CSV table of C-alpha atoms in Angstrom, one decimal:
chain,number,residue,atom,x,y,z
J,30,MET,CA,-20.2,-153.2,92.5
J,31,HIS,CA,-18.2,-155.1,95.1
J,32,ILE,CA,-18.7,-157.7,97.8
J,33,HIS,CA,-17.3,-157.1,101.3
J,34,HIS,CA,-17.6,-158.5,104.7
J,35,ASP,CA,-17.7,-156.2,107.8
J,36,HIS,CA,-16.2,-157.3,111.1
J,37,ILE,CA,-18.7,-157.9,113.8
J,38,ALA,CA,-17.4,-158.6,117.3
J,39,GLY,CA,-18.2,-162.0,118.6
J,40,GLY,CA,-17.5,-164.1,121.7
J,41,ASP,CA,-19.6,-165.3,124.6
J,42,HIS,CA,-22.5,-163.0,125.4
J,43,ALA,CA,-26.2,-163.1,126.3
J,44,HIS,CA,-28.9,-161.6,124.2
J,45,SER,CA,-32.6,-161.6,124.1
J,46,HIS,CA,-35.0,-162.1,121.2
J,47,GLU,CA,-38.7,-162.8,120.6
J,48,HIS,CA,-39.8,-166.4,120.9
J,49,THR,CA,-43.0,-167.5,119.3
J,50,HIS,CA,-44.8,-170.7,120.1
J,51,SER,CA,-48.4,-171.9,119.8
J,52,HIS,CA,-50.7,-174.1,121.9
J,53,GLU,CA,-54.1,-175.5,121.4
J,54,HIS,CA,-57.0,-174.9,123.8
J,55,THR,CA,-60.8,-175.3,123.8
J,56,HIS,CA,-63.4,-172.9,124.8
J,57,ASP,CA,-67.2,-172.8,124.1
J,58,GLY,CA,-66.7,-176.2,122.5
J,59,VAL,CA,-64.4,-174.8,119.8
J,60,THR,CA,-60.7,-175.8,119.6
J,61,HIS,CA,-58.3,-173.0,118.7
J,62,THR,CA,-54.6,-172.7,118.3
J,63,HIS,CA,-53.2,-169.5,119.5
J,64,GLU,CA,-49.7,-168.1,119.1
J,65,HIS,CA,-47.8,-166.4,121.9
J,66,THR,CA,-44.8,-164.2,121.5
J,67,HIS,CA,-42.5,-163.4,124.5
J,68,ALA,CA,-39.0,-162.2,125.1
J,69,HIS,CA,-36.5,-165.0,125.5
J,70,GLU,CA,-32.9,-164.5,126.8
J,71,HIS,CA,-30.0,-166.8,126.5
J,72,GLY,CA,-26.3,-166.8,126.1
J,73,HIS,CA,-24.2,-168.3,123.4
J,74,THR,CA,-21.0,-168.0,121.4
J,75,HIS,CA,-20.9,-166.2,118.0
J,76,PRO,CA,-18.1,-167.1,115.7
J,77,HIS,CA,-16.2,-164.2,114.2
J,78,THR,CA,-13.3,-163.2,111.9
J,79,HIS,CA,-11.0,-160.3,112.5
J,80,ASP,CA,-7.5,-158.9,111.8
J,81,HIS,CA,-4.8,-159.5,114.4
J,82,LEU,CA,-2.0,-157.1,114.9
J,83,HIS,CA,1.2,-158.8,116.1
J,84,GLY,CA,4.2,-157.4,117.9
J,85,ASP,CA,6.3,-157.3,114.7
J,86,GLY,CA,3.6,-155.2,113.1
J,87,HIS,CA,2.1,-157.7,110.6
J,88,THR,CA,-1.6,-158.4,110.4
J,89,HIS,CA,-3.6,-161.4,109.2
J,90,ASP,CA,-7.1,-162.7,109.3
J,91,HIS,CA,-8.0,-165.0,112.2
J,92,SER,CA,-11.2,-167.1,111.9
J,93,HIS,CA,-13.1,-168.8,114.7
J,94,GLU,CA,-15.3,-171.9,114.4
J,95,CYS,CA,-18.7,-171.8,112.8
J,96,SER,CA,-21.6,-172.1,115.2
J,97,GLY,CA,-24.0,-173.1,112.5
J,98,SER,CA,-25.9,-169.8,112.4
J,99,CYS,CA,-25.2,-167.0,109.9
J,100,THR,CA,-27.0,-164.3,111.9
J,101,GLY,CA,-24.4,-161.9,113.2
J,102,CYS,CA,-21.6,-163.8,111.6
J,103,ALA,CA,-19.0,-161.9,109.6
J,104,SER,CA,-17.1,-165.0,108.6
J,105,LYS,CA,-15.9,-165.3,105.0
J,106,CYS,CA,-16.7,-169.0,105.0
J,107,GLU,CA,-18.5,-170.5,102.1
J,108,HIS,CA,-21.8,-172.2,102.6
J,109,THR,CA,-22.9,-175.4,100.9
J,110,PRO,CA,-26.1,-175.4,98.9
J,111,MET,CA,-27.7,-177.6,101.6
J,112,GLU,CA,-26.7,-175.1,104.3
J,113,GLU,CA,-28.3,-172.3,102.3
J,114,LEU,CA,-31.4,-174.3,101.7
J,115,THR,CA,-31.7,-175.1,105.4
J,116,ALA,CA,-31.2,-171.5,106.3
J,117,LEU,CA,-33.9,-170.5,103.8
J,118,MET,CA,-36.3,-173.1,105.2
J,119,GLN,CA,-35.6,-172.0,108.7
J,120,TYR,CA,-36.4,-168.4,107.6
J,121,MET,CA,-39.6,-169.5,105.9
J,122,ALA,CA,-40.8,-171.4,109.0
J,123,ASN,CA,-40.2,-168.4,111.3
J,124,HIS,CA,-41.7,-166.1,108.7
J,125,ASN,CA,-44.8,-168.3,108.5
J,126,ALA,CA,-45.2,-168.2,112.2
J,127,ALA,CA,-45.1,-164.4,112.1
J,128,HIS,CA,-47.8,-164.5,109.4
J,129,ALA,CA,-49.9,-166.9,111.4
J,130,LYS,CA,-49.8,-164.4,114.3
J,131,GLU,CA,-50.8,-161.6,112.0
J,132,LEU,CA,-53.8,-163.7,110.8
J,133,ALA,CA,-54.8,-164.4,114.4
J,134,ASP,CA,-54.7,-160.7,115.2
J,135,LEU,CA,-56.8,-160.0,112.1
J,136,ALA,CA,-59.3,-162.7,113.3
J,137,ALA,CA,-59.5,-161.0,116.7
J,138,GLN,CA,-60.4,-157.7,115.0
J,139,LEU,CA,-63.2,-159.5,113.1
J,140,ASP,CA,-64.5,-160.9,116.4
J,141,LYS,CA,-64.3,-157.5,117.9
J,142,ALA,CA,-66.2,-156.1,114.9
J,143,GLY,CA,-69.0,-158.6,115.7
J,144,ASN,CA,-68.4,-161.2,113.0
J,145,HIS,CA,-67.7,-164.3,115.1
J,146,THR,CA,-68.3,-166.7,112.2
J,147,ALA,CA,-65.5,-165.0,110.2
J,148,TYR,CA,-63.3,-165.0,113.3
J,149,GLU,CA,-63.8,-168.8,113.6
J,150,GLN,CA,-63.0,-169.4,109.9
J,151,VAL,CA,-59.8,-167.3,110.0
J,152,MET,CA,-58.7,-169.1,113.2
J,153,ALA,CA,-59.3,-172.4,111.5
J,154,ALA,CA,-57.1,-171.1,108.6
J,155,VAL,CA,-54.5,-170.1,111.2
J,156,SER,CA,-54.6,-173.7,112.6
J,157,ASP,CA,-54.1,-175.1,109.1
J,158,PHE,CA,-51.3,-172.7,108.5
J,159,GLU,CA,-49.6,-173.9,111.7
J,160,LYS,CA,-50.0,-177.5,110.7
J,161,GLY,CA,-48.2,-176.8,107.5
J,162,ASN,CA,-45.5,-175.0,109.3
J,163,MET,CA,-45.1,-177.9,111.8
J,164,ARG,CA,-44.5,-180.1,108.8
J,165,LEU,CA,-41.8,-177.7,107.6
J,166,ARG,CA,-40.1,-177.8,111.0
J,167,MET,CA,-40.2,-181.6,111.0
J,168,VAL,CA,-38.4,-181.5,107.6
J,169,LEU,CA,-35.9,-179.1,109.1
J,170,ALA,CA,-35.3,-181.3,112.1
J,171,SER,CA,-34.7,-184.3,109.8
J,172,LEU,CA,-32.2,-182.2,107.8
J,173,ASP,CA,-30.4,-181.2,111.0
J,174,MET,CA,-29.9,-184.8,111.9
J,175,LYS,CA,-28.1,-185.6,108.6
O,11,MET,CA,-40.8,-158.3,106.1
O,12,CYS,CA,-40.4,-160.8,103.2
O,13,LEU,CA,-37.1,-161.5,101.5
O,14,SER,CA,-36.6,-159.7,98.2
O,15,THR,CA,-34.8,-160.1,94.9
O,16,VAL,CA,-32.8,-157.0,94.0
O,17,TYR,CA,-32.3,-156.0,90.4
O,18,LYS,CA,-29.9,-153.4,88.9
O,19,ASN,CA,-31.6,-150.8,86.7
O,20,SER,CA,-34.5,-152.9,85.5
O,21,ARG,CA,-36.4,-156.0,86.5
O,22,SER,CA,-35.0,-158.7,84.3
O,23,GLU,CA,-33.3,-162.0,85.0
O,24,GLU,CA,-29.9,-160.9,83.8
O,25,ASN,CA,-30.0,-157.9,86.1
O,26,VAL,CA,-30.4,-159.9,89.3
O,27,VAL,CA,-27.9,-158.6,91.9
O,28,LEU,CA,-28.8,-160.6,94.9
O,29,LYS,CA,-31.7,-162.9,96.0
O,30,ASN,CA,-33.1,-163.5,99.4
O,31,VAL,CA,-32.2,-160.0,100.5
O,32,MET,CA,-33.2,-159.4,104.1
O,33,ARG,CA,-31.7,-155.9,104.6
O,34,ILE,CA,-31.0,-152.8,102.5
O,35,ASP,CA,-29.0,-149.8,103.8
O,36,CYS,CA,-28.4,-146.6,101.9
O,37,LYS,CA,-25.3,-144.8,102.9
O,38,ASP,CA,-22.9,-142.3,101.2
O,39,GLY,CA,-24.3,-142.9,97.8
O,40,MET,CA,-24.2,-146.6,98.1
O,41,VAL,CA,-27.0,-149.1,98.4
O,42,ILE,CA,-25.8,-152.0,100.6
O,43,LEU,CA,-27.7,-155.3,100.3
O,44,THR,CA,-27.5,-158.1,102.8
O,45,ASP,CA,-28.9,-161.6,102.0
O,46,LEU,CA,-30.0,-164.3,104.4
O,47,MET,CA,-26.5,-165.8,104.5
O,48,GLU,CA,-25.2,-162.4,105.6
O,49,ARG,CA,-23.4,-161.8,102.3
O,50,THR,CA,-23.3,-158.1,101.4
O,51,VAL,CA,-23.2,-156.4,98.0
O,52,ALA,CA,-22.7,-152.7,97.6
O,53,ILE,CA,-23.9,-150.8,94.6
O,54,GLU,CA,-23.1,-147.2,93.9
O,55,GLY,CA,-26.5,-145.7,93.1
O,56,THR,CA,-30.0,-145.1,94.5
O,57,LEU,CA,-33.0,-147.1,95.5
O,58,GLU,CA,-35.4,-146.7,92.6
O,59,SER,CA,-38.4,-148.8,93.8
O,60,ALA,CA,-39.3,-151.5,96.2
O,61,ASN,CA,-42.3,-153.7,95.8
O,62,LEU,CA,-42.8,-155.3,99.2
O,63,VAL,CA,-45.8,-157.4,98.1
O,64,ASP,CA,-44.1,-159.1,95.2
O,65,GLY,CA,-40.7,-159.0,96.9
O,66,TYR,CA,-38.5,-157.2,94.5
O,67,VAL,CA,-36.4,-154.0,94.6
O,68,VAL,CA,-34.8,-152.1,91.8
O,69,VAL,CA,-31.6,-150.1,92.3
O,70,LYS,CA,-30.5,-147.5,89.9
O,71,GLU,CA,-26.8,-147.8,89.4
O,72,TYR,CA,-24.8,-144.6,89.2
O,73,ILE,CA,-23.0,-144.4,85.9
O,74,PRO,CA,-20.3,-141.6,85.8
O,75,ALA,CA,-20.6,-139.3,82.7
C-alpha cells in the first residue's frame, strides 16, 4: 500500500457545474419549497504542483498557492483538522441538498400516482430537510469568517 | 453517492484504510481510493464488496504466495 499524488494541470480556466438552489412559493394555499438545479459556469484559478525541468537538467517540485478548495488540487499540502472538518461539512450540506431534491422528485411521483396527501407530507419533510441544511450552511459561513 | 469507509480484507476498525472515500478506481490490479481531501491510497488487490447503503467497502489485498 502506498500514498501518491498525481499531477493535475491547473491555472486560470472556466468550467461549468451544476448549481442547486431552492425557493419557497405558494399555490392552492399551500407553501412549498422547491429545489432547482441548473448549469452554472464560471472561471477561477486552481492551485497545482508539478515538476520543473531547468536548463541544467535538474528538476524540483514547484507549488502554487492554495485556493481553499481541494477539488482538482494535486498539492501535497497538509490540511488542518479544521480544514478537513469544514470540507466534510461542505460536502454534507451539498449532499443533503441532493437528497432533498431526490425526495422532492419522489413526492412528485406520489402526486402523479394520485396520492396528494402523501405528496404534501413528503414536501413538508423536504422543507424541514432544507431548514436543517440552511442551519448547516450558516455554521459553515461562520467557520469561513474565522 | 455517499462517502464510504474502506477496509482491507475485513470490516474491522484496525483494517480501516481510508475514511470519507469519494472515488474508487480499479486499474492494473490496483484499487485506488480517493478521499474528500483528494488524498489517494492505492492497494494491490481487488474490490471484494461495496455496501452503498451503509457506506463501506472491503478491498481484498493481494498477498503474493
